[in-house]
Amino acid sequence: MTQHRYVNESAEVYDAIVVGSGITGGWAAKELCEKGLKTLMVERGRVVEHRKDYTTEAKPVWEYPNRMKVAKKLIDEEYAIQQQCYAFHDGTKHFFSSDKDYPYHTEPDAPFSWIRANQLGGKSLLWHRQSYRMSTFDFEANAKDGHGNDWPIRYEDLAPWYDYVERFVGISGNADGLPQLPDGIFQPPFEMTAPERDFTALMKDKHPDKPVIMSRCAHLTAPQKIQVDLGRMQCMARNECQKGCSFGAYFSTQSATLPAAARTGNLYIAPNSVVESVIYSEQTQKAVGVRVIDNDTLEQREYFGKMVFLCASTLGSTQIMLNSTSKRFPTGIANSSGVLGHYLMDHNYNAYVTASIEGYEDEYYIGRRPSSLYIPNFHFEPKRYHKAFKRGYALAGSAARADWQGLGASDGFGTSFKNMLHNPGKWGIGLGAQGEMLPNRDNQVQLHPTKKDKWGMPQLSINCKWSENETLMMEHAAEVSVKMFQDAGFGDIHANVNYAPPGLAIHEVGSARMGRDPKESVLNGYNQAHDVPNLFVTDGASYCSTGVGNPSITFMALTARAVDYAVKEFNAGRL
């Protein structure tokens, strides 16, 4: 395998600098390197090497002191926010950032849970891998209903780039022929359980407007040459994903984009380098590099490049931009519009319904499948909007049979208890909502005027709240799920609508949005800053609306498209 080249001090002027190494940073580096540009990837966190540093992979539950639970004292001191993430446990905590080291500010009436993973690979090691294209309706929604600025691109602009990244990533799924959920380049889907198959057929008859399909996920089920050449193998359905996967069966920076970039010979990596700001030249009116603080020594240094790609996550990139001030940009680089930091959004996961299923005692399944049932948004255009709210939501869940883990609260010991553990429990099913959040200028992030972090950078101050639109949407999602379960004949139905604040979907987007009008947006339709032509932002900060589906595959497509445009401009001498 190609060895990565790490740098510390460097006087070189690179063709491109990529800030961040997560899903978008990995893609930017891969594309730039494969197009022949000498590229420096700058990562604020430590190095995580594929396979070697998956230190808890395959470690069984009983070898952990507290059976995967993290000690309360450690949670209280370092992980009070991070422990809310679905992927956090004793086998993954080393991939999460300590809240003590990464403080931020929120108002008491507007809490926000910021989940962070500052290391090489970023949150690509921890994501849930669900991969859905945005649709024509998602890109047109703002223009049609008047909430948010119009996207400067349409589905047709991104479709070939979706194809491009899906072939490389490897997406498991079905071609379902749904207008609100475009089909893609798929490897075979995972199988439904018997109750799921029957539920799908029944809903086709009783709720034909709510098709139940198998979810689409970034797991290899039939690896192609493009993946095998990188050492990636078929998914074993172990549910070891967030501990790191030595098979490379799920897509991450470590398994895919980083080795692809490294084998070109054009990639250099500066780890433990906290980007404090983008260096801007008043003379050339371009970005000329980045100013960093050493993660360990706190010493400052600078790296120089002919173009800069910010891929540090929505809030990470926005923090860097807000902190990059100059005579021309006193409120942050490329912020002549004043929009930078505004229109922060996240998906709303605040409704969940469960039920029990009678029968199917002779049915079983094997493995821990990384996919689920999925019901795409059925309020996908204005004429389909519910009268109480605009936009819509998807539903996702699964039917499974309780095993010995589900009997953990049972009393007993000895032979009778052991025998009980051999018998699986009843079947159950759950559906959770994933709702869209409307763009709202008041939902914003800014630099705190006095509070700083350990590197001396101003902390972010986040103010982001659900509107009544999102609350009513979740209440309706619960009602619909209950009705579907009732019509399926399920019992013991329980609905839960909570009002947890934004952040825990980990799909934050929108704080450096793209648009056609430089007075109303930070970026153009190629993720290029209106004000600074050689500065690109390709992570979720560029979004104009959340859409409904998980955003990561769109992040990848936007990044590949932006690099293609940037390199053409670079080669033509326009950057």
Coordinates of C-alpha atoms in Angstrom, one line a residue:
M1 CA 0.0 0.0 0.0
T2 CA 1.2 3.5 -0.8
Q3 CA 2.8 5.3 2.2
H4 CA 1.4 8.7 3.1
R5 CA 3.8 11.6 3.1
Y6 CA 3.4 13.8 6.2
V7 CA 4.8 17.3 6.4
N8 CA 5.2 19.8 9.2
E9 CA 7.1 22.9 8.2
S10 CA 6.9 23.5 4.4
A11 CA 7.9 26.5 2.3
E12 CA 6.4 24.9 -0.8
V13 CA 3.6 26.6 -2.7
Y14 CA 1.2 23.8 -3.4
D15 CA -1.1 23.7 -6.4
A16 CA -4.0 23.2 -3.9
I17 CA -4.6 23.1 -0.2
V18 CA -7.5 21.0 1.2
V19 CA -8.6 21.8 4.7
G20 CA -10.2 18.8 6.4
S21 CA -10.0 15.1 5.7
G22 CA -13.5 13.8 6.1
I23 CA -15.9 12.8 3.4
T24 CA -15.5 16.0 1.4
G25 CA -11.8 16.6 2.2
G26 CA -11.0 13.1 1.1
W27 CA -12.9 13.6 -2.2
A28 CA -11.3 16.9 -2.9
A29 CA -7.8 15.5 -2.3
K30 CA -8.5 12.4 -4.5
E31 CA -9.8 14.5 -7.4
L32 CA -7.1 17.1 -7.3
C33 CA -4.3 14.6 -7.0
E34 CA -5.7 12.4 -9.9
K35 CA -5.9 15.5 -12.0
G36 CA -2.2 16.1 -11.5
L37 CA -2.2 18.8 -8.9
K38 CA 0.3 18.7 -6.0
T39 CA -2.1 18.8 -3.1
L40 CA -1.6 19.4 0.7
M41 CA -4.3 18.1 2.9
V42 CA -4.4 19.9 6.3
E43 CA -6.0 18.1 9.2
R44 CA -6.4 19.5 12.7
G45 CA -6.4 16.1 14.4
R46 CA -4.1 13.1 14.8
V47 CA -3.2 10.5 12.2
V48 CA -5.5 7.4 12.0
E49 CA -4.1 4.7 9.7
H50 CA -6.4 2.2 8.0
R51 CA -6.5 -1.1 9.7
K52 CA -3.5 -0.4 12.1
D53 CA -5.4 2.1 14.2
Y54 CA -8.8 0.4 14.4
T55 CA -7.7 -0.7 17.9
T56 CA -11.1 -2.0 19.1
E57 CA -12.2 -3.7 15.9
A58 CA -13.7 -7.1 16.6
K59 CA -13.2 -6.7 20.3
P60 CA -16.1 -8.5 21.9
V61 CA -18.5 -6.9 24.3
W62 CA -17.4 -8.9 27.3
E63 CA -13.8 -7.7 27.1
Y64 CA -14.9 -4.1 27.9
P65 CA -14.9 -3.2 31.6
N66 CA -18.5 -1.9 31.4
R67 CA -19.9 -3.9 28.5
M68 CA -19.4 -1.0 26.0
K69 CA -20.7 1.6 28.4
V70 CA -18.4 4.6 29.1
A71 CA -17.8 5.5 32.7
K72 CA -20.0 8.3 33.9
K73 CA -17.1 10.3 35.3
L74 CA -15.5 10.3 31.9
I75 CA -18.7 11.3 30.2
D76 CA -19.3 14.1 32.6
E77 CA -15.8 15.4 32.2
E78 CA -15.2 14.9 28.4
Y79 CA -18.1 13.5 26.5
A80 CA -21.4 15.0 27.8
I81 CA -22.3 16.2 24.3
Q82 CA -20.6 13.5 22.2
Q83 CA -22.2 10.6 24.1
Q84 CA -25.5 11.6 22.6
C85 CA -24.4 10.3 19.2
Y86 CA -25.8 7.0 18.1
A87 CA -22.2 5.8 17.4
F88 CA -20.7 6.6 20.8
H89 CA -19.6 3.8 23.1
D90 CA -16.5 2.5 24.8
G91 CA -15.3 0.9 21.5
T92 CA -15.6 4.2 19.5
K93 CA -15.0 7.0 22.0
H94 CA -11.4 7.5 20.8
F95 CA -12.8 8.6 17.5
F96 CA -14.8 11.4 19.1
S97 CA -13.5 14.8 20.1
S98 CA -13.4 15.7 23.8
D99 CA -16.0 18.3 24.7
K100 CA -13.5 19.7 27.3
D101 CA -11.0 20.5 24.5
Y102 CA -13.6 21.7 22.0
P103 CA -16.0 24.1 23.8
Y104 CA -18.5 26.2 22.1
H105 CA -21.3 28.5 23.2
T106 CA -25.1 28.3 22.8
E107 CA -27.9 30.3 24.3
P108 CA -29.9 28.7 27.1
D109 CA -33.0 28.6 25.0
A110 CA -31.3 27.4 21.9
P111 CA -29.0 24.4 22.7
F112 CA -27.2 22.7 19.8
S113 CA -25.4 19.3 20.0
W114 CA -22.2 19.6 17.9
I115 CA -20.8 16.1 17.2
R116 CA -17.1 16.2 16.2
A117 CA -14.4 13.8 15.2
N118 CA -11.1 15.6 14.7
Q119 CA -8.7 13.1 13.2
L120 CA -7.5 12.0 9.8
G121 CA -10.7 10.7 8.2
G122 CA -13.0 12.8 10.4
K123 CA -16.5 11.7 10.7
S124 CA -16.2 9.4 7.7
L125 CA -15.1 6.8 10.3
L126 CA -18.4 7.3 12.2
W127 CA -21.1 8.1 9.7
H128 CA -24.2 5.9 9.3
R129 CA -23.5 5.5 5.6
Q130 CA -27.1 6.0 4.3
S131 CA -26.8 7.4 0.8
Y132 CA -29.7 9.2 -1.0
R133 CA -29.6 11.5 -4.0
M134 CA -31.4 14.8 -3.7
S135 CA -34.2 15.1 -6.3
T136 CA -35.5 17.6 -8.7
F137 CA -38.1 18.6 -6.1
D138 CA -35.4 19.2 -3.5
F139 CA -33.4 21.6 -5.7
E140 CA -36.6 23.5 -6.7
A141 CA -38.3 23.7 -3.3
N142 CA -36.9 27.0 -2.2
A143 CA -37.9 28.7 -5.5
K144 CA -41.4 27.2 -5.5
D145 CA -42.5 27.9 -1.9
G146 CA -40.4 31.0 -1.2
H147 CA -38.4 29.7 1.8
G148 CA -34.7 30.2 1.3
N149 CA -32.8 31.3 -1.8
D150 CA -33.0 29.4 -5.0
W151 CA -30.4 26.7 -5.5
P152 CA -28.1 27.8 -8.4
I153 CA -28.0 24.2 -9.7
R154 CA -30.6 21.6 -10.5
Y155 CA -30.7 17.8 -10.3
E156 CA -29.5 17.5 -14.0
D157 CA -26.3 19.5 -13.1
L158 CA -25.4 17.0 -10.4
A159 CA -26.7 13.7 -11.9
P160 CA -23.6 12.7 -13.8
W161 CA -21.5 13.5 -10.6
Y162 CA -23.8 11.3 -8.5
D163 CA -23.1 8.5 -11.1
Y164 CA -19.4 9.2 -10.8
V165 CA -19.1 9.1 -7.0
E166 CA -21.5 6.1 -6.6
R167 CA -19.3 3.9 -8.9
F168 CA -16.3 4.7 -6.8
V169 CA -18.0 4.5 -3.4
G170 CA -20.1 1.4 -3.9
I171 CA -23.8 1.9 -2.9
S172 CA -26.0 -1.0 -2.0
G173 CA -29.7 -0.5 -3.1
N174 CA -32.5 -1.1 -5.5
A175 CA -33.7 0.9 -8.5
D176 CA -37.1 1.8 -7.2
G177 CA -38.3 4.2 -9.9
L178 CA -39.5 6.9 -7.6
P179 CA -39.6 10.5 -8.7
Q180 CA -38.7 11.9 -5.3
L181 CA -35.8 9.6 -4.8
P182 CA -33.7 9.2 -8.0
D183 CA -32.1 5.9 -8.7
G184 CA -28.4 5.6 -8.9
I185 CA -25.5 3.2 -9.6
F186 CA -26.2 0.3 -7.2
Q187 CA -24.7 -2.9 -6.0
P188 CA -27.2 -5.6 -4.8
P189 CA -29.3 -4.5 -1.8
F190 CA -29.4 -6.2 1.5
E191 CA -32.4 -8.5 2.1
M192 CA -35.6 -7.6 4.0
T193 CA -36.7 -9.9 6.8
A194 CA -39.9 -11.9 6.3
P195 CA -42.1 -9.4 8.4
E196 CA -40.6 -6.5 6.5
R197 CA -41.4 -8.1 3.1
D198 CA -45.0 -8.7 4.2
F199 CA -45.2 -5.1 5.6
T200 CA -43.9 -3.7 2.3
A201 CA -46.5 -5.6 0.3
L202 CA -49.3 -4.6 2.6
M203 CA -48.4 -0.9 2.5
K204 CA -48.3 -1.1 -1.3
D205 CA -52.0 -1.9 -1.1
K206 CA -53.1 0.2 1.9
H207 CA -50.8 3.2 1.5
P208 CA -49.7 3.3 -2.2
D209 CA -48.4 6.9 -1.8
K210 CA -45.9 5.7 0.8
P211 CA -43.7 3.1 -0.9
V212 CA -41.6 1.0 1.5
I213 CA -38.1 0.2 0.0
M214 CA -34.8 -1.1 1.2
S215 CA -32.5 1.7 2.2
R216 CA -29.4 2.6 0.2
C217 CA -26.1 2.5 2.0
A218 CA -22.4 2.9 1.2
H219 CA -21.5 -0.8 1.8
L220 CA -19.9 -3.1 -0.8
T221 CA -22.1 -6.1 -1.6
A222 CA -20.5 -7.0 -4.9
P223 CA -17.2 -5.2 -5.0
Q224 CA -16.1 -3.9 -8.4
K225 CA -12.5 -3.6 -9.7
I226 CA -12.4 0.1 -8.8
Q227 CA -12.9 -0.9 -5.2
V228 CA -10.9 -4.2 -5.1
D229 CA -7.9 -2.3 -6.5
L230 CA -7.9 -0.2 -3.3
G231 CA -8.0 -3.3 -1.1
R232 CA -11.7 -3.1 -0.3
M233 CA -13.8 -6.2 0.2
Q234 CA -17.4 -7.3 0.7
C235 CA -19.4 -6.2 3.7
M236 CA -19.7 -9.0 6.3
A237 CA -22.7 -7.3 8.2
R238 CA -20.8 -7.4 11.5
N239 CA -22.0 -4.0 12.8
E240 CA -18.4 -3.1 13.6
C241 CA -18.5 -0.1 11.3
Q242 CA -17.8 2.8 13.6
K243 CA -14.9 0.9 15.2
G244 CA -13.2 1.0 11.8
C245 CA -13.5 -1.7 9.1
S246 CA -10.3 -3.5 8.0
F247 CA -12.3 -5.0 5.1
G248 CA -12.8 -1.4 3.8
A249 CA -16.4 -2.6 3.1
Y250 CA -17.9 0.7 4.0
F251 CA -16.8 3.9 2.4
S252 CA -14.5 6.1 4.5
T253 CA -11.6 8.4 3.7
Q254 CA -9.2 5.7 5.0
S255 CA -10.6 2.9 2.9
A256 CA -11.1 4.7 -0.4
T257 CA -10.3 8.4 -1.2
L258 CA -7.0 8.6 0.8
P259 CA -5.3 5.6 -0.8
A260 CA -6.6 6.7 -4.2
A261 CA -5.1 10.2 -3.7
A262 CA -1.8 8.8 -2.3
R263 CA -1.1 6.4 -5.1
T264 CA -0.8 9.4 -7.5
G265 CA 2.3 10.6 -5.7
N266 CA 0.7 14.1 -5.5
L267 CA -0.6 14.0 -1.9
Y268 CA 1.0 15.5 1.1
I269 CA -0.7 15.6 4.6
A270 CA -0.2 18.0 7.4
P271 CA -1.8 16.4 10.5
N272 CA -2.2 18.0 13.9
S273 CA -2.5 21.4 12.1
V274 CA -5.5 23.5 13.3
V275 CA -6.4 26.0 10.6
E276 CA -6.9 29.3 12.2
S277 CA -7.6 31.3 9.1
V278 CA -7.3 31.6 5.3
I279 CA -4.5 33.9 4.3
Y280 CA -5.9 36.6 1.9
S281 CA -3.8 38.9 -0.3
E282 CA -5.2 42.4 -0.7
Q283 CA -3.0 42.8 -3.8
T284 CA -4.2 39.8 -5.8
Q285 CA -7.6 39.5 -4.1
K286 CA -7.0 35.8 -3.8
A287 CA -6.4 33.2 -1.1
V288 CA -2.7 32.4 -0.9
G289 CA -2.7 29.8 1.9
V290 CA -3.7 29.0 5.4
R291 CA -2.5 29.9 8.8
V292 CA -2.3 27.0 11.3
I293 CA -1.7 26.4 15.0
D294 CA 0.1 23.2 15.9
N295 CA -2.3 20.9 17.7
D296 CA 0.3 19.9 20.3
T297 CA 2.8 22.7 20.7
L298 CA 0.5 25.6 19.8
E299 CA 3.1 27.1 17.6
Q300 CA 2.0 28.9 14.5
R301 CA 3.0 28.2 10.9
E302 CA 1.7 28.8 7.4
Y303 CA 1.1 26.8 4.3
F304 CA 0.8 28.3 0.8
G305 CA -1.2 27.2 -2.2
K306 CA -2.7 28.5 -5.4
M307 CA -6.2 27.5 -4.5
V308 CA -7.9 26.5 -1.2
F309 CA -10.7 24.0 -0.6
L310 CA -12.5 24.3 2.7
C311 CA -13.8 20.9 3.7
A312 CA -13.6 21.2 7.4
S313 CA -17.4 20.4 8.0
T314 CA -20.2 22.9 7.9
L315 CA -19.4 24.6 11.2
G316 CA -15.6 24.0 11.0
S317 CA -15.4 25.8 7.6
T318 CA -17.6 28.6 8.7
Q319 CA -15.5 29.2 11.8
I320 CA -12.4 29.4 9.7
M321 CA -14.0 31.8 7.3
L322 CA -15.5 34.1 10.0
N323 CA -12.0 34.2 11.6
S324 CA -10.3 35.1 8.3
T325 CA -10.6 38.9 8.5
S326 CA -8.9 41.5 6.4
K327 CA -9.4 45.1 5.3
R328 CA -11.7 44.0 2.5
F329 CA -13.5 41.4 4.6
P330 CA -13.8 42.7 8.2
T331 CA -16.5 40.1 9.0
G332 CA -14.9 37.1 7.4
I333 CA -13.4 36.1 4.1
A334 CA -15.8 36.2 1.1
N335 CA -18.6 37.7 3.2
S336 CA -19.5 40.8 1.3
S337 CA -23.1 39.6 1.4
G338 CA -23.2 39.3 5.1
V339 CA -24.8 35.9 4.8
L340 CA -21.9 33.9 6.2
G341 CA -22.9 32.1 9.3
H342 CA -26.6 32.5 8.7
Y343 CA -29.2 29.9 7.6
L344 CA -27.8 27.0 9.7
M345 CA -30.0 23.9 9.4
D346 CA -30.1 20.3 10.5
H347 CA -32.5 17.3 9.9
N348 CA -35.2 16.7 12.5
Y349 CA -35.3 13.1 13.9
N350 CA -37.7 13.8 16.7
A351 CA -40.5 11.2 16.1
Y352 CA -40.3 7.5 16.6
V353 CA -42.9 4.8 16.7
T354 CA -42.6 1.1 17.7
A355 CA -44.9 -1.9 17.6
S356 CA -44.9 -5.6 18.2
I357 CA -45.5 -8.3 15.5
E358 CA -47.3 -11.5 16.2
G359 CA -46.3 -14.7 14.5
Y360 CA -43.2 -15.4 12.4
E361 CA -41.8 -17.7 15.1
D362 CA -40.2 -19.9 12.4
E363 CA -38.4 -17.0 10.8
Y364 CA -34.8 -15.9 11.4
Y365 CA -32.1 -13.8 9.8
I366 CA -28.4 -13.7 9.8
G367 CA -25.9 -10.9 10.6
R368 CA -26.4 -7.3 11.6
R369 CA -27.5 -5.6 8.4
P370 CA -26.3 -2.0 7.9
S371 CA -29.5 -1.0 6.0
S372 CA -33.1 -0.6 6.9
L373 CA -36.6 -0.1 5.5
Y374 CA -37.0 3.4 4.0
I375 CA -40.1 5.3 3.1
P376 CA -39.1 8.4 1.0
N377 CA -40.7 11.8 1.4
F378 CA -44.3 11.7 0.2
H379 CA -44.8 15.5 0.6
F380 CA -42.2 16.2 -2.0
E381 CA -43.8 19.1 -3.9
P382 CA -46.0 22.0 -3.0
K383 CA -49.2 20.4 -4.2
R384 CA -48.5 17.5 -1.9
Y385 CA -47.6 19.6 1.2
H386 CA -49.6 18.9 4.3
K387 CA -51.9 21.9 5.2
A388 CA -50.1 22.3 8.6
F389 CA -46.5 22.5 7.4
K390 CA -44.3 22.9 4.3
R391 CA -41.7 20.4 2.9
G392 CA -41.7 16.8 4.2
Y393 CA -40.0 13.9 5.9
A394 CA -38.9 10.3 5.3
L395 CA -39.4 7.3 7.6
A396 CA -36.8 4.7 8.3
G397 CA -36.7 1.6 10.5
S398 CA -36.7 -2.2 10.6
A399 CA -38.3 -5.3 11.9
A400 CA -36.1 -7.5 14.0
R401 CA -36.5 -10.4 16.5
A402 CA -35.4 -9.8 20.1
D403 CA -32.4 -11.9 21.1
W404 CA -30.6 -12.5 24.4
Q405 CA -29.6 -8.8 24.5
G406 CA -33.2 -7.9 24.6
L407 CA -33.7 -10.1 27.7
G408 CA -31.0 -8.4 29.7
A409 CA -33.4 -7.1 32.3
S410 CA -34.7 -10.7 33.0
D411 CA -34.0 -12.3 36.3
G412 CA -32.4 -15.8 36.6
F413 CA -29.2 -17.8 36.7
G414 CA -28.0 -21.3 36.1
T415 CA -29.4 -23.8 33.6
S416 CA -32.8 -22.4 33.3
F417 CA -31.4 -18.9 32.5
K418 CA -29.0 -20.3 29.9
N419 CA -31.8 -22.2 28.2
M420 CA -33.9 -19.0 28.1
L421 CA -31.1 -17.3 26.2
H422 CA -31.3 -19.9 23.4
N423 CA -34.8 -18.9 22.6
P424 CA -35.3 -15.7 20.6
G425 CA -38.0 -13.3 21.6
K426 CA -40.9 -11.7 19.7
W427 CA -40.6 -9.7 16.5
G428 CA -40.9 -5.9 16.8
I429 CA -40.7 -3.0 14.4
G430 CA -39.9 0.7 14.6
L431 CA -40.0 3.7 12.3
G432 CA -38.3 7.0 12.9
A433 CA -38.8 10.3 11.0
Q434 CA -36.2 12.4 9.2
G435 CA -37.7 15.8 8.6
E436 CA -36.6 18.8 6.6
M437 CA -35.8 22.1 8.3
L438 CA -36.7 25.3 6.6
P439 CA -34.0 27.9 6.0
N440 CA -34.2 30.7 8.5
R441 CA -31.8 33.7 8.7
D442 CA -32.1 33.8 12.5
N443 CA -30.5 30.3 12.8
Q444 CA -26.9 31.3 12.7
V445 CA -23.4 30.8 14.0
Q446 CA -20.9 33.5 14.8
L447 CA -17.7 34.0 16.7
H448 CA -18.0 34.6 20.4
P449 CA -16.7 38.1 21.3
T450 CA -14.7 36.9 24.3
K451 CA -14.5 33.1 24.7
K452 CA -11.6 31.3 23.0
D453 CA -10.5 27.7 22.8
K454 CA -7.1 26.2 23.7
W455 CA -5.6 27.2 20.4
G456 CA -6.6 30.8 21.0
M457 CA -9.4 30.8 18.3
P458 CA -12.7 32.4 19.1
Q459 CA -15.3 29.8 20.1
L460 CA -18.3 29.4 17.9
S461 CA -21.6 30.8 19.3
I462 CA -24.5 28.8 17.8
N463 CA -28.1 29.9 17.9
C464 CA -30.4 27.4 16.1
K465 CA -34.0 26.5 16.9
W466 CA -36.8 24.4 15.3
S467 CA -39.7 26.4 14.0
E468 CA -43.4 25.4 14.4
N469 CA -43.1 24.0 10.9
E470 CA -40.6 21.3 12.1
T471 CA -42.6 20.6 15.3
L472 CA -45.9 20.0 13.4
M473 CA -44.0 17.9 10.9
M474 CA -42.8 15.5 13.6
E475 CA -46.3 15.2 15.1
H476 CA -47.7 14.3 11.8
A477 CA -44.9 11.8 11.1
A478 CA -45.8 10.0 14.4
E479 CA -49.5 9.9 13.4
V480 CA -48.7 8.5 10.0
S481 CA -46.5 5.8 11.4
V482 CA -49.1 4.8 14.0
K483 CA -51.7 4.5 11.2
M484 CA -49.4 2.4 9.1
F485 CA -48.7 0.0 12.0
Q486 CA -52.4 -0.2 12.8
D487 CA -53.3 -1.0 9.2
A488 CA -50.6 -3.7 9.3
G489 CA -52.3 -5.3 12.3
F490 CA -49.3 -4.7 14.6
G491 CA -49.9 -4.4 18.4
D492 CA -48.5 -2.6 21.4
I493 CA -48.0 0.5 19.4
H494 CA -46.0 3.3 21.1
A495 CA -45.4 6.8 19.6
N496 CA -42.8 9.2 20.9
V497 CA -42.4 12.8 19.7
N498 CA -39.7 14.7 21.5
Y499 CA -38.3 18.1 21.1
A500 CA -34.5 17.5 21.2
P501 CA -32.7 20.5 19.8
P502 CA -30.9 20.5 16.4
G503 CA -27.5 18.9 16.0
L504 CA -27.9 15.2 16.7
A505 CA -28.8 14.3 13.1
I506 CA -25.2 15.4 12.5
H507 CA -26.4 16.8 9.1
E508 CA -25.8 20.5 9.8
V509 CA -25.7 22.5 6.6
G510 CA -26.2 26.0 5.1
S511 CA -24.0 28.5 6.9
A512 CA -22.0 29.6 3.7
R513 CA -24.7 28.9 1.2
M514 CA -24.4 29.0 -2.6
G515 CA -26.6 31.1 -4.9
R516 CA -26.8 33.1 -8.1
D517 CA -26.9 36.5 -6.4
P518 CA -23.6 37.5 -4.7
K519 CA -25.6 39.8 -2.5
E520 CA -27.6 36.9 -1.0
S521 CA -25.0 34.1 -1.0
V522 CA -21.4 33.2 -0.3
L523 CA -20.7 30.7 -3.1
N524 CA -21.7 30.2 -6.8
G525 CA -23.1 27.1 -8.3
Y526 CA -19.6 25.5 -8.4
N527 CA -19.0 26.0 -4.7
Q528 CA -16.6 28.9 -5.6
A529 CA -16.6 32.0 -3.4
H530 CA -18.2 34.9 -5.3
D531 CA -15.6 37.3 -3.8
V532 CA -12.5 35.1 -3.9
P533 CA -12.2 33.1 -7.1
N534 CA -9.6 30.6 -5.8
L535 CA -11.5 29.7 -2.6
F536 CA -14.0 26.8 -2.7
V537 CA -16.2 25.4 0.1
T538 CA -17.7 22.0 -0.7
D539 CA -19.0 20.6 2.5
G540 CA -22.5 21.1 3.9
A541 CA -22.0 24.8 4.5
S542 CA -22.8 25.3 0.8
Y543 CA -26.4 24.0 1.1
C544 CA -29.4 26.2 0.4
S545 CA -31.9 23.7 2.0
T546 CA -31.6 20.4 3.8
G547 CA -33.8 18.3 1.5
V548 CA -34.9 15.1 3.2
G549 CA -32.3 12.5 2.5
N550 CA -29.0 12.0 4.2
P551 CA -26.6 14.5 2.7
S552 CA -23.2 12.7 2.4
I553 CA -23.5 11.4 -1.2
T554 CA -24.5 14.9 -2.3
F555 CA -21.4 16.4 -0.5
M556 CA -19.3 14.0 -2.5
A557 CA -20.9 14.8 -5.8
L558 CA -20.7 18.6 -5.2
T559 CA -17.0 18.2 -4.3
A560 CA -16.1 16.2 -7.4
R561 CA -18.0 18.7 -9.6
A562 CA -16.3 21.7 -7.9
V563 CA -12.8 20.2 -8.4
D564 CA -13.5 19.5 -12.0
Y565 CA -14.5 23.1 -12.5
A566 CA -11.6 24.5 -10.4
V567 CA -8.9 22.5 -12.2
K568 CA -10.2 23.6 -15.6
E569 CA -10.1 27.2 -14.4
F570 CA -6.7 26.6 -12.9
N571 CA -5.3 25.2 -16.1
A572 CA -6.8 28.1 -18.1
G573 CA -5.0 30.6 -15.9
R574 CA -8.2 32.0 -14.4
L575 CA -7.4 31.1 -10.8

